[in-house]
Amino acid sequence: WLMNTIADAITRPLGLGSVQELEQTRVTADELRLMAAQAATDGALTPTGRGVVLAGLTLGDRRAKEIMVPRTRVAYLDLAWDMDRNRQVMNEHLYSRLPLCDGGLDHVVGVLHTKEFLSAYNEQGDTSCLSLIARPPVFTTENAPLDKLLALLHDKRTQFVFLVDEYGGVEGIVTLKDVMDELVGEIGGEGGAPKVETTRAAG
């Protein structure tokens, strides 16, 4: 998926259509590098665009744990707490989504949009209702290559992945923005905010 996306970014400006439209095209990483260089020379691809392409081609060389937010820095809501305590956590961390746990990060229930939490809170619901409105969590190994992780985020239509160790314990999280930062650098940084800010509103 990532290779085809990168290839499309190069071939479309050159008027070659999508990779799928090129019959039986099998594009290698080396070929994409050459295509990116040629596209940049011809002015069909900006230097920044070429940089993104080249960064994308090396994503597979890096592992998820290298860019993860470690568990010690992950804010979360918990079914073991009352609604007021969960509300306090939410107020202290201005994120659009937070993990929902049941007794700590090793017992992840799902991912909860803070707007949905506020709706339940305002309706005076208790914590038992939170698990019903949380999105299912997505897990992968902490050693997952970043290109595979990006494909997982795309396939699961999520912005939030939990990384686990060999024993199934949660080691941290990676968000879509964390991966994109590896491609194009910090996007809209919030000076001084922790990296977990990548869970802030994005739609």
Short mmCIF file of C-alpha atoms in Angstrom, two decimals:
data_model
loop_
_atom_site.label_atom_id
_atom_site.label_comp_id
_atom_site.label_asym_id
_atom_site.label_seq_id
_atom_site.Cartn_x
_atom_site.Cartn_y
_atom_site.Cartn_z
CA TRP A 1 0.00 0.00 0.00
CA LEU A 2 2.70 2.51 0.99
CA MET A 3 4.86 1.71 -2.03
CA ASN A 4 1.92 2.24 -4.37
CA THR A 5 0.99 5.48 -2.63
CA ILE A 6 4.53 6.78 -3.05
CA ALA A 7 4.62 5.62 -6.66
CA ASP A 8 1.33 7.40 -7.36
CA ALA A 9 2.76 10.61 -5.92
CA ILE A 10 5.53 10.41 -8.51
CA THR A 11 3.74 9.02 -11.56
CA ARG A 12 0.63 11.20 -11.49
CA PRO A 13 2.54 14.53 -11.85
CA LEU A 14 4.38 12.96 -14.78
CA GLY A 15 1.08 12.16 -16.48
CA LEU A 16 1.58 8.41 -16.13
CA GLY A 17 -1.61 7.77 -14.15
CA SER A 18 -1.76 5.59 -11.07
CA VAL A 19 0.36 2.53 -10.49
CA GLN A 20 -2.75 0.38 -10.86
CA GLU A 21 -3.29 1.89 -14.30
CA LEU A 22 0.15 0.81 -15.44
CA GLU A 23 -0.37 -2.79 -16.50
CA GLN A 24 1.54 -5.34 -14.45
CA THR A 25 3.79 -2.66 -13.00
CA ARG A 26 6.08 -3.85 -10.24
CA VAL A 27 7.96 -0.88 -8.86
CA THR A 28 10.99 -1.42 -6.64
CA ALA A 29 12.32 1.03 -4.07
CA ASP A 30 15.39 1.73 -6.23
CA GLU A 31 13.18 2.49 -9.22
CA LEU A 32 11.09 4.85 -7.13
CA ARG A 33 14.22 6.69 -6.01
CA LEU A 34 15.27 7.15 -9.64
CA MET A 35 11.76 8.25 -10.61
CA ALA A 36 11.70 10.76 -7.76
CA ALA A 37 15.07 12.18 -8.80
CA GLN A 38 13.92 12.51 -12.41
CA ALA A 39 10.60 14.06 -11.38
CA ALA A 40 12.43 16.60 -9.22
CA THR A 41 14.81 17.41 -12.08
CA ASP A 42 11.89 17.90 -14.46
CA GLY A 43 10.09 20.12 -11.97
CA ALA A 44 7.18 17.70 -11.62
CA LEU A 45 8.08 17.03 -7.98
CA THR A 46 9.18 19.67 -5.50
CA PRO A 47 12.31 19.13 -3.41
CA THR A 48 10.04 18.77 -0.38
CA GLY A 49 7.96 16.20 -2.21
CA ARG A 50 11.06 14.28 -3.14
CA GLY A 51 12.15 14.34 0.49
CA VAL A 52 8.82 12.88 1.59
CA VAL A 53 9.09 10.15 -1.03
CA LEU A 54 12.61 9.20 0.06
CA ALA A 55 11.59 9.24 3.72
CA GLY A 56 8.69 6.95 2.90
CA LEU A 57 11.03 4.48 1.26
CA THR A 58 13.05 4.14 4.47
CA LEU A 59 10.11 3.79 6.86
CA GLY A 60 10.51 0.03 6.82
CA ASP A 61 13.98 0.41 8.31
CA ARG A 62 12.59 1.87 11.53
CA ARG A 63 10.54 0.24 14.28
CA ALA A 64 7.41 1.45 16.02
CA LYS A 65 9.09 1.52 19.44
CA GLU A 66 11.50 4.18 18.16
CA ILE A 67 8.74 6.78 17.87
CA MET A 68 6.20 5.55 20.41
CA VAL A 69 4.86 7.53 23.33
CA PRO A 70 5.95 5.36 26.30
CA ARG A 71 3.28 4.13 28.70
CA THR A 72 4.57 6.39 31.47
CA ARG A 73 3.47 9.39 29.38
CA VAL A 74 0.14 8.03 28.14
CA ALA A 75 -2.95 9.65 29.65
CA TYR A 76 -6.00 7.38 29.82
CA LEU A 77 -9.49 7.00 31.23
CA ASP A 78 -10.36 4.04 33.43
CA LEU A 79 -13.55 2.12 34.19
CA ALA A 80 -12.24 1.64 37.73
CA TRP A 81 -12.53 5.39 38.35
CA ASP A 82 -15.68 7.41 38.81
CA MET A 83 -16.83 9.83 36.14
CA ASP A 84 -15.54 12.89 37.99
CA ARG A 85 -12.00 11.53 38.15
CA ASN A 86 -12.12 10.60 34.47
CA ARG A 87 -13.39 14.08 33.69
CA GLN A 88 -10.47 15.55 35.61
CA VAL A 89 -8.00 13.50 33.56
CA MET A 90 -9.69 14.62 30.36
CA ASN A 91 -9.51 18.27 31.42
CA GLU A 92 -5.80 17.96 32.20
CA HIS A 93 -5.01 16.47 28.79
CA LEU A 94 -6.67 18.28 25.91
CA TYR A 95 -6.79 15.37 23.49
CA SER A 96 -9.57 14.39 21.13
CA ARG A 97 -9.19 10.69 21.98
CA LEU A 98 -7.99 8.82 25.02
CA PRO A 99 -7.43 5.14 25.77
CA LEU A 100 -10.13 3.56 27.93
CA CYS A 101 -8.80 0.97 30.35
CA ASP A 102 -10.15 -1.27 33.08
CA GLY A 103 -7.54 -1.25 35.79
CA GLY A 104 -4.55 0.24 33.98
CA LEU A 105 -2.88 0.23 30.59
CA ASP A 106 -2.42 -3.54 30.53
CA HIS A 107 -6.21 -3.85 30.34
CA VAL A 108 -7.18 -1.67 27.39
CA VAL A 109 -10.89 -1.68 26.59
CA GLY A 110 -10.88 0.71 23.66
CA VAL A 111 -10.37 4.28 22.52
CA LEU A 112 -12.88 6.91 23.58
CA HIS A 113 -13.56 10.19 21.82
CA THR A 114 -13.68 12.93 24.44
CA LYS A 115 -16.83 14.40 22.89
CA GLU A 116 -18.61 11.11 23.54
CA PHE A 117 -17.30 11.04 27.09
CA LEU A 118 -18.65 14.54 27.69
CA SER A 119 -22.03 13.52 26.31
CA ALA A 120 -22.18 10.57 28.72
CA TYR A 121 -20.96 12.77 31.57
CA ASN A 122 -23.56 15.45 30.92
CA GLU A 123 -26.28 12.81 30.82
CA GLN A 124 -25.09 11.71 34.27
CA GLY A 125 -24.15 8.26 33.06
CA ASP A 126 -21.75 6.09 35.03
CA THR A 127 -18.50 4.52 33.88
CA SER A 128 -20.22 1.30 32.83
CA CYS A 129 -21.58 3.07 29.75
CA LEU A 130 -18.13 4.09 28.53
CA SER A 131 -17.17 0.65 27.26
CA LEU A 132 -20.29 0.67 25.08
CA ILE A 133 -19.27 3.81 23.20
CA ALA A 134 -15.52 3.20 22.96
CA ARG A 135 -13.95 2.18 19.65
CA PRO A 136 -12.21 -1.21 19.59
CA PRO A 137 -8.48 -0.94 20.28
CA VAL A 138 -5.88 -1.86 17.67
CA PHE A 139 -2.70 -3.60 18.79
CA THR A 140 0.60 -4.40 17.13
CA THR A 141 4.08 -5.39 18.23
CA GLU A 142 6.53 -2.75 19.38
CA ASN A 143 8.96 -4.06 16.75
CA ALA A 144 6.57 -3.48 13.84
CA PRO A 145 8.26 -1.68 10.91
CA LEU A 146 6.86 1.81 10.42
CA ASP A 147 5.68 1.10 6.88
CA LYS A 148 3.62 -1.84 8.18
CA LEU A 149 2.33 0.30 11.02
CA LEU A 150 1.23 3.01 8.61
CA ALA A 151 -0.58 0.42 6.51
CA LEU A 152 -2.30 -0.88 9.66
CA LEU A 153 -3.48 2.60 10.57
CA HIS A 154 -4.82 2.98 7.04
CA ASP A 155 -6.51 -0.43 6.90
CA LYS A 156 -8.14 -0.12 10.33
CA ARG A 157 -9.15 3.49 9.70
CA THR A 158 -7.75 4.51 13.06
CA GLN A 159 -5.32 7.15 14.27
CA PHE A 160 -4.29 5.26 17.36
CA VAL A 161 -2.36 1.99 17.85
CA PHE A 162 -1.23 0.30 21.06
CA LEU A 163 2.22 -1.31 21.03
CA VAL A 164 2.71 -4.51 23.01
CA ASP A 165 5.80 -6.43 24.07
CA GLU A 166 6.37 -10.17 23.66
CA TYR A 167 4.25 -10.87 26.74
CA GLY A 168 1.29 -8.79 25.60
CA GLY A 169 1.93 -5.88 27.94
CA VAL A 170 1.28 -2.41 26.56
CA GLU A 171 4.55 -0.54 26.09
CA GLY A 172 3.17 2.64 24.56
CA ILE A 173 1.14 4.12 21.73
CA VAL A 174 1.78 5.46 18.24
CA THR A 175 -0.58 7.76 16.39
CA LEU A 176 -0.96 8.60 12.74
CA LYS A 177 0.62 12.00 13.34
CA ASP A 178 3.67 10.36 14.93
CA VAL A 179 4.25 8.39 11.73
CA MET A 180 3.55 11.37 9.48
CA ASP A 181 6.06 13.42 11.46
CA GLU A 182 8.67 10.89 10.40
CA LEU A 183 7.78 11.64 6.78
CA VAL A 184 7.38 15.40 6.76
CA GLY A 185 8.62 16.61 10.14
CA GLU A 186 6.63 18.13 12.97
CA ILE A 187 3.15 19.13 11.81
CA GLY A 188 1.67 22.04 13.70
CA GLY A 189 3.74 21.53 16.84
CA GLU A 190 2.33 22.89 20.07
CA GLY A 191 5.61 24.06 21.61
CA GLY A 192 6.31 22.25 24.82
CA ALA A 193 3.36 19.86 24.69
CA PRO A 194 4.15 16.16 25.11
CA LYS A 195 4.33 14.02 21.99
CA VAL A 196 1.06 12.31 22.91
CA GLU A 197 -0.64 15.50 21.70
CA THR A 198 -0.94 13.66 18.40
CA THR A 199 -4.28 12.39 19.69
CA ARG A 200 -5.71 15.88 19.46
CA ALA A 201 -8.67 16.63 17.26
CA ALA A 202 -8.15 15.56 13.69
CA GLY A 203 -11.69 15.08 12.56
#
